[in-house]
Amino acid sequence: MQLRVPSVRIMSPSRMTPEQASRLTLAEQHAWYRRFASRRALLRNGVAGAGPLVAGPALLGAAAAGPATAGTAVAGTTARRRPASPMLLAKSSWISGSAVPPFGRHLAYGSDPASQISVAWQVPVQVSDPFIRVGTTPWDLGERIGAEVRALTTQVSDTRPVGSVPPSAAATVEQFYLHARLTGLRPGHTYFYSLGHRGWDASQGFAAIGSFSTAPAGRIPFTFTAFGDQGVSYDAVGTSALIRAQNPAFHLHAGDVSYAESGGRGLVTDSYDPRVWDSFFTEIEPAAASIPWQVAVGNHEMEAWYSPDGYGGQHARFDFPGEASSAARPTYYSFVYGNVGIVSLDANDVSFEIPANHGYTGGTQVAWLARTLAGLRRQPDVDFIVAYFHHCAYCTCAVHGSEGGARKFFVPLFDQFGVDLVINGHNHIYERTDPLRGGVSRPAPIGSTVRPATEGTTYIAAGGAGVGLYDFGAPDSYQGHVRAVPSVPGFVNEAGGSTVTETVTWSRTRFTGYCLLVMDSKPGWRPGAPSTLIVRGLSEDGSEVDRVVLAR
Ligand SMILES: [Fe+2]
Ligand SMILES: [Fe+2]
């Protein structure tokens, strides 16, 4: 694709205006940003090639089983190595590895949850020879397996710190993410792991040992959880603790993860503090160190300072299931756990409301979705299909409403292939729809049983994971507090930034509060036997506010 590099004056250190940025894609903003940052570095250093070559935030290349390699900038998918920054090396050379504890452990499945899992963590400064040890007992963790380093460097001058205290005297924020992809695991087994690097070997102490379990073979009951719009807050800590209380096999995050990019418009002019990610990973570690934390990208995950497409930071921090190359891995993916097919989508690709990345896959994702849903429906072991993504296909919340792009590009495929449940975030509330097919709904009161094969898809917005709550245009109605209304006002975001109002009857459960969604899968004894997926909405205190049973 030919990038339009905007004709914005870059001789001045002043930033691009939000209005100028809003006319550009993420890739175009990043192209402008790199030009601006490179010019700034030249001015600072006097002549080209002198001094550290840190051209703004850069996703650094992977270095398996070795020290972090500073100064490898990635533009698009083409990496070009540069000399390591003397400043970075000087900073960490006097810090012993024995004084650098790993933190922020978070897991993710590979394409096959029965045999593949990725373990990611963070260290505050460069370390040498990072590794993981894995074993089937905590007292025998086996040999060291080298870890991949994905380092992220962000110019402090391009950030807007949370709070009034500047982050540090350094010119850059450096973040070092470590990743180990484990394959060939046995289904239905629990494994233990410890992390380390030169000077630090946590296998010496049981307190730092983590564990995870692979998906079992066969048709076994299990639980999984979901929410979106988390951030770092008291309430986010509460909902994360609520996840652990459910003992789920895995957790789905429907996007708007840390809110480090607090503007949320996918603009290079948005406010951004990368250190919020450090707080976030510390917040979720008690859950995510043992529960695979499967992320979908929201509008707050579009960080224009990192390539490609504003997702370079996410690729450094998370492991998206898919191909071996981290940079080439799409932000949409699927996997099968037991009798449930899970599909994670990137709704930024179809969003009319926040269009910074609209159409960035050139239709590739939608074509992939059609193939993936068809493939899942051909698998006799798959009873239910659950799709999750950020922007709501159907929601009456007064802030973001419904995303017409999701209705245009995703919903027809959900109807065609009988997707059972769709989970969204973006609207910071809880809302469940009646089952919908072809825009026609059938009433499904709290506690009722829905038959998706004939009645359609249930849509749930569960965006109350921890950031500030939004409002509905109609009274709340939830378990123990049912308030029947004949219809509910809403609106749909359409192309060109327009909105179309609508009055709907499919809004079944509305709860203005922090929440967690819990799914209990109870498969029949063989493929084709009656199976259920019990869907429960919980408030932050764990009380049930909604329940519906999906049956096939
Ligand atoms: Fe949000
Ligand atoms: Fe959002």
Short mmCIF file of N, CA and C and ligand atoms in Angstrom, two decimals, residues 229 256 259 299-300 390 400 426, ligand 2:
data_model
loop_
_atom_site.label_atom_id
_atom_site.label_comp_id
_atom_site.label_asym_id
_atom_site.label_seq_id
_atom_site.Cartn_x
_atom_site.Cartn_y
_atom_site.Cartn_z
N ASP A 229 -12.67 -3.33 28.81
CA ASP A 229 -12.57 -1.98 29.36
C ASP A 229 -12.15 -2.01 30.83
N ASP A 256 -9.76 -2.46 25.08
CA ASP A 256 -9.55 -1.33 26.00
C ASP A 256 -8.94 -1.92 27.27
N TYR A 259 -5.53 1.35 29.03
CA TYR A 259 -5.78 2.79 28.89
C TYR A 259 -4.50 3.62 29.03
N ASN A 299 -10.14 0.27 20.82
CA ASN A 299 -9.66 1.53 20.28
C ASN A 299 -8.50 2.09 21.10
N HIS A 300 -8.42 1.78 22.38
CA HIS A 300 -7.31 2.28 23.20
C HIS A 300 -6.03 1.46 22.98
N HIS A 390 -14.25 -5.71 20.31
CA HIS A 390 -14.42 -4.56 21.19
C HIS A 390 -15.72 -3.80 20.98
N HIS A 400 -21.39 5.14 23.39
CA HIS A 400 -20.88 4.66 22.10
C HIS A 400 -21.95 3.99 21.24
N HIS A 426 -16.30 -1.75 25.05
CA HIS A 426 -16.41 -0.38 24.52
C HIS A 426 -17.42 0.47 25.29
FE FE B 2 -13.45 1.46 23.61
#
